[in-house]
PDB file of C-alpha atoms in Angstrom:
ATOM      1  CA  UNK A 215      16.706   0.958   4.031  1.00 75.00           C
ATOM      2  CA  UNK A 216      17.242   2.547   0.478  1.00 91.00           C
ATOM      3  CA  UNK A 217      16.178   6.186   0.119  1.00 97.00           C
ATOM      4  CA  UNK A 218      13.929   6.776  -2.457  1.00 98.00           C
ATOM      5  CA  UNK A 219      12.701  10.134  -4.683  1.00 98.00           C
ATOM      6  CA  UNK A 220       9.546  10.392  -5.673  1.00 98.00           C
ATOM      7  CA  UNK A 221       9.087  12.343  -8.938  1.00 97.00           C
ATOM      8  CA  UNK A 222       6.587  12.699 -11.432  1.00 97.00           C
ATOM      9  CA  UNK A 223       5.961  15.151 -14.504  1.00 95.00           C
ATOM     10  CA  UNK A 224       3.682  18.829 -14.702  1.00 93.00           C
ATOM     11  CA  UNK A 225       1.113  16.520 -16.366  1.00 90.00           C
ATOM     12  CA  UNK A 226       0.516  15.751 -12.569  1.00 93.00           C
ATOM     13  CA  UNK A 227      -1.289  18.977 -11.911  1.00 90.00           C
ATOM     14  CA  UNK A 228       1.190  19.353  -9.118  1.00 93.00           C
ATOM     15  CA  UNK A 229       3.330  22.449  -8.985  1.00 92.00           C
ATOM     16  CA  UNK A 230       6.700  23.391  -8.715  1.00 95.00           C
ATOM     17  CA  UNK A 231       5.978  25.382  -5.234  1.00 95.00           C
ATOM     18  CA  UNK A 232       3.473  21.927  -4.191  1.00 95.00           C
ATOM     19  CA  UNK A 233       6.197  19.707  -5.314  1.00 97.00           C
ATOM     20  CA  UNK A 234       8.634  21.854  -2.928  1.00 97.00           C
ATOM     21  CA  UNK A 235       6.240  21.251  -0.246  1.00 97.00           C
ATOM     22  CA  UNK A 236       6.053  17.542  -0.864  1.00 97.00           C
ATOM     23  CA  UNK A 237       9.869  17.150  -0.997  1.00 97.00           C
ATOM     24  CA  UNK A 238       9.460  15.777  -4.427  1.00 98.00           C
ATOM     25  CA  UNK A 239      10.491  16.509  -7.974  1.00 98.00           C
ATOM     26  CA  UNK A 240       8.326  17.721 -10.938  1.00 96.00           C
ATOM     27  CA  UNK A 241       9.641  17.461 -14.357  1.00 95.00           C
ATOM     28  CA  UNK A 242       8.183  20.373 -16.718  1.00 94.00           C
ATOM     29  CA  UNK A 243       6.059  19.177 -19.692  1.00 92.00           C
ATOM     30  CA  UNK A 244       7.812  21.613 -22.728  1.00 93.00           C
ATOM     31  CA  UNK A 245       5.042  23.339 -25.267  1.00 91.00           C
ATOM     32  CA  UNK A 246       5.461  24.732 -28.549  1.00 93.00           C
ATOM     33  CA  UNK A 247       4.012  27.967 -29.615  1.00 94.00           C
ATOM     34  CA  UNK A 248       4.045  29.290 -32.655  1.00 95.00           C
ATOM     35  CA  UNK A 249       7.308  27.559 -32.460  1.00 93.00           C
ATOM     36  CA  UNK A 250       8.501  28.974 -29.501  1.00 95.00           C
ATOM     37  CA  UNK A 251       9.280  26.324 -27.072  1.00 94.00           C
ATOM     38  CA  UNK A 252       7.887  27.060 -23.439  1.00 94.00           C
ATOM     39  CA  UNK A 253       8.001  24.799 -20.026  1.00 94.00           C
ATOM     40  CA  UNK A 254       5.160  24.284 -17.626  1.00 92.00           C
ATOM     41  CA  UNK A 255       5.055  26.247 -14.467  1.00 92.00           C
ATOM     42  CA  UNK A 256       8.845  27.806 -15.600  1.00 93.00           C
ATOM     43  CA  UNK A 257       8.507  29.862 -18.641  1.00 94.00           C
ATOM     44  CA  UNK A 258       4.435  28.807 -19.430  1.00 92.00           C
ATOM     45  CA  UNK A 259       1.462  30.100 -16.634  1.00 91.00           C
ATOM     46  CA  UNK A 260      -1.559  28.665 -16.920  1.00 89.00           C
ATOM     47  CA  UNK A 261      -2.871  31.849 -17.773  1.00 90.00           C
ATOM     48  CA  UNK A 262      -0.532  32.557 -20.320  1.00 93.00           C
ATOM     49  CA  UNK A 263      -1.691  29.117 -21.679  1.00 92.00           C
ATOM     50  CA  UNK A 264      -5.024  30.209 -22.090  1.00 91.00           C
ATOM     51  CA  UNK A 265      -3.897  33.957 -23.590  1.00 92.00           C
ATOM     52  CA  UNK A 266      -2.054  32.064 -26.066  1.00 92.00           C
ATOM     53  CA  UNK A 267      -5.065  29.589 -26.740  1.00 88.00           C
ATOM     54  CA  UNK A 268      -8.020  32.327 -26.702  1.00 86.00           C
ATOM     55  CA  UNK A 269      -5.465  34.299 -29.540  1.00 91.00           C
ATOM     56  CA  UNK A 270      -5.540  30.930 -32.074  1.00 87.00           C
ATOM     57  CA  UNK A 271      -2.242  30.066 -31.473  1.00 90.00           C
ATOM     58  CA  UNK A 272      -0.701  27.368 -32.816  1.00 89.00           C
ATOM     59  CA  UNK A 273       0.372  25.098 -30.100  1.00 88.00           C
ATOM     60  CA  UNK A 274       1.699  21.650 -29.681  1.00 87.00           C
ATOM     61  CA  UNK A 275       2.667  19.278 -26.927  1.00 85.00           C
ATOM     62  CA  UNK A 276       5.882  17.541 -26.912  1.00 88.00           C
ATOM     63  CA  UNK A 277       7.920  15.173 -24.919  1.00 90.00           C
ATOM     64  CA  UNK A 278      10.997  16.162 -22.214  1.00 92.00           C
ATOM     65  CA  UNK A 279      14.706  15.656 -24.032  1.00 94.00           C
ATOM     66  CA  UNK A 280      16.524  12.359 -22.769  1.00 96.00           C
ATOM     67  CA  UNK A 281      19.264  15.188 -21.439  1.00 96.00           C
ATOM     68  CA  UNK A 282      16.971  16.842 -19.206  1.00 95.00           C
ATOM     69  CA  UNK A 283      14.983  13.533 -18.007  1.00 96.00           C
ATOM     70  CA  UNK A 284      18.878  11.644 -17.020  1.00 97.00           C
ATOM     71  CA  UNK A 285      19.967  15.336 -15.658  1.00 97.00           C
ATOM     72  CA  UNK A 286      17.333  15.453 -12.859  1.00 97.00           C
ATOM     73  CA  UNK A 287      17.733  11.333 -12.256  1.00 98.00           C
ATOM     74  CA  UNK A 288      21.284  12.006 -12.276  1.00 98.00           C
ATOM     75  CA  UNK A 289      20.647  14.443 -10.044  1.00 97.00           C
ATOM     76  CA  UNK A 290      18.600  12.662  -7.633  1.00 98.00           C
ATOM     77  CA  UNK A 291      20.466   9.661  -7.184  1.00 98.00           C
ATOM     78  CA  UNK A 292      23.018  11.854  -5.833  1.00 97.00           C
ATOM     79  CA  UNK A 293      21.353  12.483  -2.376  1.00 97.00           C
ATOM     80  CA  UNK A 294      19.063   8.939  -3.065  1.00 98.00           C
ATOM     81  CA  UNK A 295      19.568   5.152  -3.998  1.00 98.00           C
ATOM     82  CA  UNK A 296      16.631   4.628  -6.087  1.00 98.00           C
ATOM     83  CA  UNK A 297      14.370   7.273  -8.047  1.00 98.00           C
ATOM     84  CA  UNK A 298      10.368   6.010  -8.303  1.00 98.00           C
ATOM     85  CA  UNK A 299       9.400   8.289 -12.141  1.00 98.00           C
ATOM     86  CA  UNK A 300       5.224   8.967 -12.638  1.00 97.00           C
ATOM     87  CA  UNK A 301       4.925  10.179 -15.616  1.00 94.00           C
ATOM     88  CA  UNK A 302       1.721  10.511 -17.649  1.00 89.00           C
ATOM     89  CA  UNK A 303       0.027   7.393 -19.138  1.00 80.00           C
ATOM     90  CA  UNK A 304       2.253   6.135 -22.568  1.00 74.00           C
ATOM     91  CA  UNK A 305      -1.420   6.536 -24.277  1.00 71.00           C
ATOM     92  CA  UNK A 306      -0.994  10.064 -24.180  1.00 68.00           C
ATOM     93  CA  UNK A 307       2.009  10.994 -24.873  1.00 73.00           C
ATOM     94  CA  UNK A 308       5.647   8.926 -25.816  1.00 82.00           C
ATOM     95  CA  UNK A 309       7.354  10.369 -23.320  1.00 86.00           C
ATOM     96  CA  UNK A 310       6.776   7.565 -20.778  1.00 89.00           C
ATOM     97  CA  UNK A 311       8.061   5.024 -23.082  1.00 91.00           C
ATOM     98  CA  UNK A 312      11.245   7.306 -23.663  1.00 94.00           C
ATOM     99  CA  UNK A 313      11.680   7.226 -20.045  1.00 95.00           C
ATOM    100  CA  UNK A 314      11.304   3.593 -19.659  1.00 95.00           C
ATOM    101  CA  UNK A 315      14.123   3.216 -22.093  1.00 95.00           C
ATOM    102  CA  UNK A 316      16.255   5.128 -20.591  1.00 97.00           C
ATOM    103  CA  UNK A 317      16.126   3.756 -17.041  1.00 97.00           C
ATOM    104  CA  UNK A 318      17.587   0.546 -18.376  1.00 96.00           C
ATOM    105  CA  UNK A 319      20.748   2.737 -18.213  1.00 96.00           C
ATOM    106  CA  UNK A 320      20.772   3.278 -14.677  1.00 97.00           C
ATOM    107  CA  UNK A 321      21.222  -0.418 -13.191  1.00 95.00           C
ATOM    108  CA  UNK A 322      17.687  -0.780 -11.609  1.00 96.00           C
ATOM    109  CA  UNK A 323      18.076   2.191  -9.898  1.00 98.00           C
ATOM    110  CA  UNK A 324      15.424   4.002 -11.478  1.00 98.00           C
ATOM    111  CA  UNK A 325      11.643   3.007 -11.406  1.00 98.00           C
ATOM    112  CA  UNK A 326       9.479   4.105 -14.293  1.00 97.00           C
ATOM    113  CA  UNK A 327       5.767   3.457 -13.318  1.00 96.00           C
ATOM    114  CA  UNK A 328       3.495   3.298 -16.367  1.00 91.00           C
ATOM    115  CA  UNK A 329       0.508   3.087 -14.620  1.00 80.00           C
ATOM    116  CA  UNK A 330      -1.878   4.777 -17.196  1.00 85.00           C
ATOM    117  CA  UNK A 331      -2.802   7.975 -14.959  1.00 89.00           C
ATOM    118  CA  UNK A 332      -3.015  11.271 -16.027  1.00 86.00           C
ATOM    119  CA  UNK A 333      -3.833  14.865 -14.443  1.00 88.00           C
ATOM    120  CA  UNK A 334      -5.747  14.208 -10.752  1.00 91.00           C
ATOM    121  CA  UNK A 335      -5.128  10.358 -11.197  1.00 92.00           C
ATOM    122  CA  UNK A 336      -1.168  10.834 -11.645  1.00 93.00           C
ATOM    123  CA  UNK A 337      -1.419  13.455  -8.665  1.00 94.00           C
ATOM    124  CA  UNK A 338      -3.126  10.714  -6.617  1.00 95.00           C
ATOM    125  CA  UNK A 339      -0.471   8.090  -7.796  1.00 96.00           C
ATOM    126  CA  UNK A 340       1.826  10.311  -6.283  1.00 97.00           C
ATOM    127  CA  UNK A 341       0.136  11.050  -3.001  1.00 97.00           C
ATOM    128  CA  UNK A 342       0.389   7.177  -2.874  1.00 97.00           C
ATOM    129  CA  UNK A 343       3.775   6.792  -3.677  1.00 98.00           C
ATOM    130  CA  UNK A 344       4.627   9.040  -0.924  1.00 98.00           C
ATOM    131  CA  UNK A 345       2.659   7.040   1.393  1.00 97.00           C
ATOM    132  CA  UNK A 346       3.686   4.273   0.887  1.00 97.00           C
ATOM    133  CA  UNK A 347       7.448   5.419   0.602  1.00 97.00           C
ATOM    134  CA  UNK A 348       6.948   7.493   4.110  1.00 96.00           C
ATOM    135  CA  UNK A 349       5.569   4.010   5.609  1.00 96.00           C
ATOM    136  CA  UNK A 350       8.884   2.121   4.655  1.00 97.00           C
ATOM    137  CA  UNK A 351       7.564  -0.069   1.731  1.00 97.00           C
ATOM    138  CA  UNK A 352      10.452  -0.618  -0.732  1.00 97.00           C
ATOM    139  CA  UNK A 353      10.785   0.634  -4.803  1.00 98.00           C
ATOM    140  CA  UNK A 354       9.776  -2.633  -5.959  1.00 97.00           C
ATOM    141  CA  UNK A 355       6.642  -3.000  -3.562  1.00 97.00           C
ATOM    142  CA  UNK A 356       5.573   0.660  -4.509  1.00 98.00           C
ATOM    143  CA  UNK A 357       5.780  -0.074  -7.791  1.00 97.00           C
ATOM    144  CA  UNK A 358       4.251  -3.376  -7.944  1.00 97.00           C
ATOM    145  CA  UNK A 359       0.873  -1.765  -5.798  1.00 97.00           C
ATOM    146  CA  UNK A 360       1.270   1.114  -8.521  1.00 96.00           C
ATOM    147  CA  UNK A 361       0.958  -1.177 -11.644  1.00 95.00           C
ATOM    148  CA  UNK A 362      -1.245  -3.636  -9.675  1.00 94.00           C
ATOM    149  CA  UNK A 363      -3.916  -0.581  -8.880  1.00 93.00           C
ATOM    150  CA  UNK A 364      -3.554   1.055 -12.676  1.00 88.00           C
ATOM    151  CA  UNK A 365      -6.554   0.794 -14.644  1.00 88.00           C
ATOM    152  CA  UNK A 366      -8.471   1.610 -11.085  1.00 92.00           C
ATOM    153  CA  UNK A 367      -9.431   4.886 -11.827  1.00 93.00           C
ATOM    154  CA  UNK A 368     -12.493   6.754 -14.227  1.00 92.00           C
ATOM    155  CA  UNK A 369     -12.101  10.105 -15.902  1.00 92.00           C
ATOM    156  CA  UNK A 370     -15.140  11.666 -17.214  1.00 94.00           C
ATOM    157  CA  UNK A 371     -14.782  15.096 -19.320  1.00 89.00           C
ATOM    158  CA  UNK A 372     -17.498  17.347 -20.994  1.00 91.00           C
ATOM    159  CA  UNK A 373     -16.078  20.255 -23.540  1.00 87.00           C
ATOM    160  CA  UNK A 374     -17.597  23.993 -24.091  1.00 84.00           C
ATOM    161  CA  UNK A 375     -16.348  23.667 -27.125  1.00 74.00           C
ATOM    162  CA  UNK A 376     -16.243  21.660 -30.294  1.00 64.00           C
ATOM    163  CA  UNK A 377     -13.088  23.984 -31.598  1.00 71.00           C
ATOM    164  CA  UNK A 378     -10.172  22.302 -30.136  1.00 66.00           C
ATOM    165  CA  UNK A 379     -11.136  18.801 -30.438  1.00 64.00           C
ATOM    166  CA  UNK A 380     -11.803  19.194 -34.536  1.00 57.00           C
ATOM    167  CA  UNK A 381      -8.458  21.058 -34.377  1.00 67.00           C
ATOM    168  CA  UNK A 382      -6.610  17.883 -32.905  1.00 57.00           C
ATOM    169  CA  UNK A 383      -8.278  15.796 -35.995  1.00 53.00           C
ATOM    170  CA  UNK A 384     -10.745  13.925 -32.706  1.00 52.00           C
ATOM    171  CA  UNK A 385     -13.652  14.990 -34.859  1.00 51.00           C
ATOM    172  CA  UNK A 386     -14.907  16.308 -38.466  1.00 52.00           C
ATOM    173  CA  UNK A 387     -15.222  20.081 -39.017  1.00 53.00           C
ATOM    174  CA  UNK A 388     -18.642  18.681 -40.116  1.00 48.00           C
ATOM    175  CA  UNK A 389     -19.669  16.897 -36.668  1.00 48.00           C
ATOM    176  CA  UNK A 390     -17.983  20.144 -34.868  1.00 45.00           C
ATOM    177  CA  UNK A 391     -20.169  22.448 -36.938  1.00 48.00           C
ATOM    178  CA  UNK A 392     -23.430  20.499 -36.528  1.00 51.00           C
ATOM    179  CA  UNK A 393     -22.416  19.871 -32.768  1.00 52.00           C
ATOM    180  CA  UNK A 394     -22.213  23.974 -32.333  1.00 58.00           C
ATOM    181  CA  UNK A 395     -25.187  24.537 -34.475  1.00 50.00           C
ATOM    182  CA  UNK A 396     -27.048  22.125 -31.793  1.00 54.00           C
ATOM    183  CA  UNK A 397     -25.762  22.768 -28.672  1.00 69.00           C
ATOM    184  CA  UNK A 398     -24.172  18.971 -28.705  1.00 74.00           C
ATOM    185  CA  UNK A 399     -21.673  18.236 -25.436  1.00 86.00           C
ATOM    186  CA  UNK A 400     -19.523  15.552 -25.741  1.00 85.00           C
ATOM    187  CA  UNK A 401     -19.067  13.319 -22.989  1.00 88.00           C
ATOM    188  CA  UNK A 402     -15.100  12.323 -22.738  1.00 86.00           C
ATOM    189  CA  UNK A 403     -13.672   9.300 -21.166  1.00 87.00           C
ATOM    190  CA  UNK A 404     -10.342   8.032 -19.845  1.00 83.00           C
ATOM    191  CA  UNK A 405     -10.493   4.597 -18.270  1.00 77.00           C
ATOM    192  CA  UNK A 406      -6.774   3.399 -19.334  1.00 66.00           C
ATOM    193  CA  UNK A 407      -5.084   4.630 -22.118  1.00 63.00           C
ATOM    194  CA  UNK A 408      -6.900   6.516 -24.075  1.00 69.00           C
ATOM    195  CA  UNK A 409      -9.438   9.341 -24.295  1.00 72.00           C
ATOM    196  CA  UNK A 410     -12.876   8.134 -25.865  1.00 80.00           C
ATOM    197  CA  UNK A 411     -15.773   9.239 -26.454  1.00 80.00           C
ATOM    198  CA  UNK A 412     -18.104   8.446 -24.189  1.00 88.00           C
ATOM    199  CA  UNK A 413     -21.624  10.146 -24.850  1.00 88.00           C
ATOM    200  CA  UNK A 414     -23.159  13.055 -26.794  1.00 88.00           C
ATOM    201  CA  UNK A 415     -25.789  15.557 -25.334  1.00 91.00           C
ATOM    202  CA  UNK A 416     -27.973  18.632 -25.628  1.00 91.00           C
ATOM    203  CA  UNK A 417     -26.104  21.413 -23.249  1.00 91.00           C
ATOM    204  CA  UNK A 418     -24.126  21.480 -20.345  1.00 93.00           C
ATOM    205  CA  UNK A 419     -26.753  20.708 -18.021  1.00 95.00           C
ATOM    206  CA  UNK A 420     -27.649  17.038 -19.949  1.00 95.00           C
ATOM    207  CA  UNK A 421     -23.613  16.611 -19.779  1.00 94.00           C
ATOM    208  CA  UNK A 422     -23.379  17.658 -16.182  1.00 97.00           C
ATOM    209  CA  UNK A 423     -25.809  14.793 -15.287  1.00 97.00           C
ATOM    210  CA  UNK A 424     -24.613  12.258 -17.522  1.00 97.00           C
ATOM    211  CA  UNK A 425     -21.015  11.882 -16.229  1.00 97.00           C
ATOM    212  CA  UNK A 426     -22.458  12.302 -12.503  1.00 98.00           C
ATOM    213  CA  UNK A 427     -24.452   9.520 -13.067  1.00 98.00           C
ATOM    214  CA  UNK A 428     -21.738   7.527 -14.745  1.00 97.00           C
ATOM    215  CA  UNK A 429     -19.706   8.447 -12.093  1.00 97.00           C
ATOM    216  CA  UNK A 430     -22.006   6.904  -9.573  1.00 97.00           C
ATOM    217  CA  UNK A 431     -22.493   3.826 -11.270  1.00 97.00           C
ATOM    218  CA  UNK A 432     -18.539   2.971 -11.297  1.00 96.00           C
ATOM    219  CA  UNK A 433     -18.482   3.679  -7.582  1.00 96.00           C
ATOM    220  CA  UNK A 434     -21.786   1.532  -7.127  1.00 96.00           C
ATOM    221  CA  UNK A 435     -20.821  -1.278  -9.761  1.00 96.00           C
ATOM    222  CA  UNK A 436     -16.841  -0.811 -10.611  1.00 94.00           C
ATOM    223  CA  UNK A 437     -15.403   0.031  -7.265  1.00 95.00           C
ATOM    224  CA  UNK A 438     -18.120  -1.847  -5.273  1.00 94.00           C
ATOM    225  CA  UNK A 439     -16.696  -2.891  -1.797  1.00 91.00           C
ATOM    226  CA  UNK A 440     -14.607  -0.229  -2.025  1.00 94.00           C
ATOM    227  CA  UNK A 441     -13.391   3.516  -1.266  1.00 95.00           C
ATOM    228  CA  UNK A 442     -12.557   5.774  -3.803  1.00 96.00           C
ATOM    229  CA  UNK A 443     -10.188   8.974  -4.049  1.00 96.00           C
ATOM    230  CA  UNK A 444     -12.938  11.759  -6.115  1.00 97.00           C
ATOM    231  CA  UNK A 445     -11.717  14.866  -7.422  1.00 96.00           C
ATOM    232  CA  UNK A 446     -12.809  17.490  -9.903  1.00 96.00           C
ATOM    233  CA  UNK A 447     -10.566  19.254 -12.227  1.00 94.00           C
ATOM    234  CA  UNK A 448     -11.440  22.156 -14.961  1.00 94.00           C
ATOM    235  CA  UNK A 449     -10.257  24.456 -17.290  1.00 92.00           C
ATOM    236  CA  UNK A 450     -13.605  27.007 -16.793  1.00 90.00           C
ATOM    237  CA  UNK A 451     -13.331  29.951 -14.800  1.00 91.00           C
ATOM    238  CA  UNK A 452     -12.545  29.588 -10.826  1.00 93.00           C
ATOM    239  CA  UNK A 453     -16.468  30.864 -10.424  1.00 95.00           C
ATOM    240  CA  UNK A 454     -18.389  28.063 -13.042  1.00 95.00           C
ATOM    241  CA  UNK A 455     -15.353  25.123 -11.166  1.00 95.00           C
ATOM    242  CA  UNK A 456     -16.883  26.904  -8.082  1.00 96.00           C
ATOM    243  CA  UNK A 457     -20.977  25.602  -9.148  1.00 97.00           C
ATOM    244  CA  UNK A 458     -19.337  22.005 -10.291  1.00 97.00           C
ATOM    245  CA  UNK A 459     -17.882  21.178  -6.828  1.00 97.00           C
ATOM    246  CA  UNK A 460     -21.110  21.468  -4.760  1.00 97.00           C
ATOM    247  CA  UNK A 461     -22.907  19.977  -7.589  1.00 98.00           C
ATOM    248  CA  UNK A 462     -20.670  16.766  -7.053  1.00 98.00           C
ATOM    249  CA  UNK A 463     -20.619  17.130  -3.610  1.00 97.00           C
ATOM    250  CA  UNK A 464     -24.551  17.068  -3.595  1.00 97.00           C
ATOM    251  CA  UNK A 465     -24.266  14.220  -5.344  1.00 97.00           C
ATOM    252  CA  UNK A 466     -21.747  12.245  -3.560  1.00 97.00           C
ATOM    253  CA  UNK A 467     -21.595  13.845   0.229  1.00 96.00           C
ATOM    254  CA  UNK A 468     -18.850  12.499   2.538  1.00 93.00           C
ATOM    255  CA  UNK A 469     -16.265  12.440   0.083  1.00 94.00           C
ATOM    256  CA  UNK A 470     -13.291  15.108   0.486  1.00 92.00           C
ATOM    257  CA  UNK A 471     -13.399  16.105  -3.023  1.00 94.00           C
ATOM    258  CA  UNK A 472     -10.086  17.159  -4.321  1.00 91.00           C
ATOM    259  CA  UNK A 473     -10.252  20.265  -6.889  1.00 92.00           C
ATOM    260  CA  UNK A 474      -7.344  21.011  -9.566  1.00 90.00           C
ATOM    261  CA  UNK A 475      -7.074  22.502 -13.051  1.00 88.00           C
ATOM    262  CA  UNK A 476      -6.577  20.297 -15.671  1.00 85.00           C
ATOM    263  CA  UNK A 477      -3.029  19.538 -17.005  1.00 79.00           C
ATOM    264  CA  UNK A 478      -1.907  21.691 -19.724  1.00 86.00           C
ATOM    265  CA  UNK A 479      -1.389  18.797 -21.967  1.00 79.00           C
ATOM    266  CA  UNK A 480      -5.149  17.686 -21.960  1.00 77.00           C
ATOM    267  CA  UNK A 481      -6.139  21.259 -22.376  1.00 85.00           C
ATOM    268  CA  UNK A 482      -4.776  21.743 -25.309  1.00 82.00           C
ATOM    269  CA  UNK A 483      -6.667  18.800 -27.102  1.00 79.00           C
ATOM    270  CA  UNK A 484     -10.586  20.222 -25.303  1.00 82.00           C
ATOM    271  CA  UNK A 485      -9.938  23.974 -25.234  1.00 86.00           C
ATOM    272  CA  UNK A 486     -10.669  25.948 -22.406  1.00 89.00           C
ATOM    273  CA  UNK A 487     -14.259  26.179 -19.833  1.00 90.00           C
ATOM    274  CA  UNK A 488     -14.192  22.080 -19.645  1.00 92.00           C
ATOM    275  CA  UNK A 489     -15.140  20.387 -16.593  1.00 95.00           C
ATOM    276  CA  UNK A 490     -14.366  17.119 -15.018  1.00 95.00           C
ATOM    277  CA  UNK A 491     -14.908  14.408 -12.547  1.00 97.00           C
ATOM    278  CA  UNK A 492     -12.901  11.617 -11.540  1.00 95.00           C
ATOM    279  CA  UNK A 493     -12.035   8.752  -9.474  1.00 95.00           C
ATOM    280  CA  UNK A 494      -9.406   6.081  -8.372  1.00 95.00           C
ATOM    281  CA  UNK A 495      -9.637   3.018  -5.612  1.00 95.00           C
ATOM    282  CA  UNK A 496      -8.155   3.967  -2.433  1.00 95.00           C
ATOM    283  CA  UNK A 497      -4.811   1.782  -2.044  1.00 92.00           C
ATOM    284  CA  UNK A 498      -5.020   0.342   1.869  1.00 84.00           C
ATOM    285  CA  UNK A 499      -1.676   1.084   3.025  1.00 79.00           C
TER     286      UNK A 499
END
């Protein structure tokens, strides 16, 4: 039986130390600021992140080199036969494309999954792939559940600010300004691809409810029949992610809820003290 290495990208949420822990590889998402370039969870902390974004810097996302994406497969298929890649959904960002391109030089040996997840859903792709890898299933069979189960998942993401998203051209200085002036809360979705709008509210209370509510009509209507993976993730304070979790778990008691911080990469486009909930179809392994 082949040995295969899981790996995935900081996108993930998942840490260097967790991916040490999980005896799998994380490949760090590079940042520019101020034209400085930085790497997730190496040179770039989370709360440096946030420093950085609170002072107005100018920062941009950007895609892993083909040199250092080939050095860690190159790497990895020394001690394994096949390498299984996660990255984040090619929707958000061209680096999963890149990646898929460059597999085709490694003679099927490498497995790019472009399976449209990002942040909790990529971690829980991963958590998959190791089950399913652990339980003996092959590279192509792990694969083919991965793409099979991809659009089986619901993001739903309020902002506490306007700022970020006017910054990244996702709406007018006009809309942000009348948004502020009234206390308006976009409602954020990711269901695929892309991130859409989803509603528009009065405070954080009215957004709150909304994406609970949405949430529990996918898992009523969407997922009927069956179990879902829910998580939370966040970019407020440890406190305010604190109040969101037993407000979900109110709402939806039984579930283990996972918490995590939002990836750095969506951060960047909603700004910091956003909340979110989310949820993917168990895979029956």
């Amino acid at each position: 039986m082949n040995k295969i290495a899981i790996m995935t990208d900081s996108n993930s949420g998942i840490t260097q130390k967790e991916a040490e822990r999980l005896g799998i590889r994380v490949l760090p998402m590079p940042f520019f600021i101020n034209d400085e370039l930085f790497y997730e969870d190496i040179t770039l902390t989370q709360e440096e992140f946030y420093q950085r974004l609170a002072e107005d810097a100018d920062i941009s996302t950007s895609q892993p080199s083909p040199a250092d994406v080939m050095e860690l497969w190159e790497e990895l298929l020394e001690e394994y036969d096949e390498v299984i890649h996660i990255p984040m959904s090619s929707g958000l960002s061209s680096s999963c494309e890149t990646a898929i391109m460059l597999a085709k030089e490694f003679d099927g040996r490498v497995h790019v999954v472009d399976n449209q997840r990002i942040s909790v859903t990529q971690r829980q792709s991963v958590m998959d792939a190791i089950a399913m890898r652990d339980k003996g299933m092959s590279a192509d069979e792990i694969v083919d559940v991965l793409m099979r189960e991809k659009l089986e998942a619901s993001i739903y993401i309020t902002v506490d600010t306007l700022k970020y998203l006017k910054k990244g051209g996702r709406i007018t200085p006009a809309a942000a300004a009348i948004g502020t002036v009234l206390n308006l809360k976009p409602v954020l979705q990711i269901q695929g691809e892309k991130l859409d709008a989803f509603a528009k509210v009065r405070g954080i209370k009215a957004a709150k409810k909304t994406m609970l509510d949405a949430m529990e009509k996918d898992i009523r209507e969407r997922f009927a029949g069956s179990q879902v993976n829910l998580a939370a993730a966040y970019t407020c304070t440890e406190e305010e992610a604190g109040v969101w979790k037993r407000e979900i778990e109110e709402r939806f008691p039984g579930y283990e809820l996972v918490m995590d911080k939002l990836s750095l990469s969506v951060s960047c486009h909603i700004g910091p003290g956003a909340i979110a909930i989310t949820c993917s179809r168990k895979i029956e392994i």
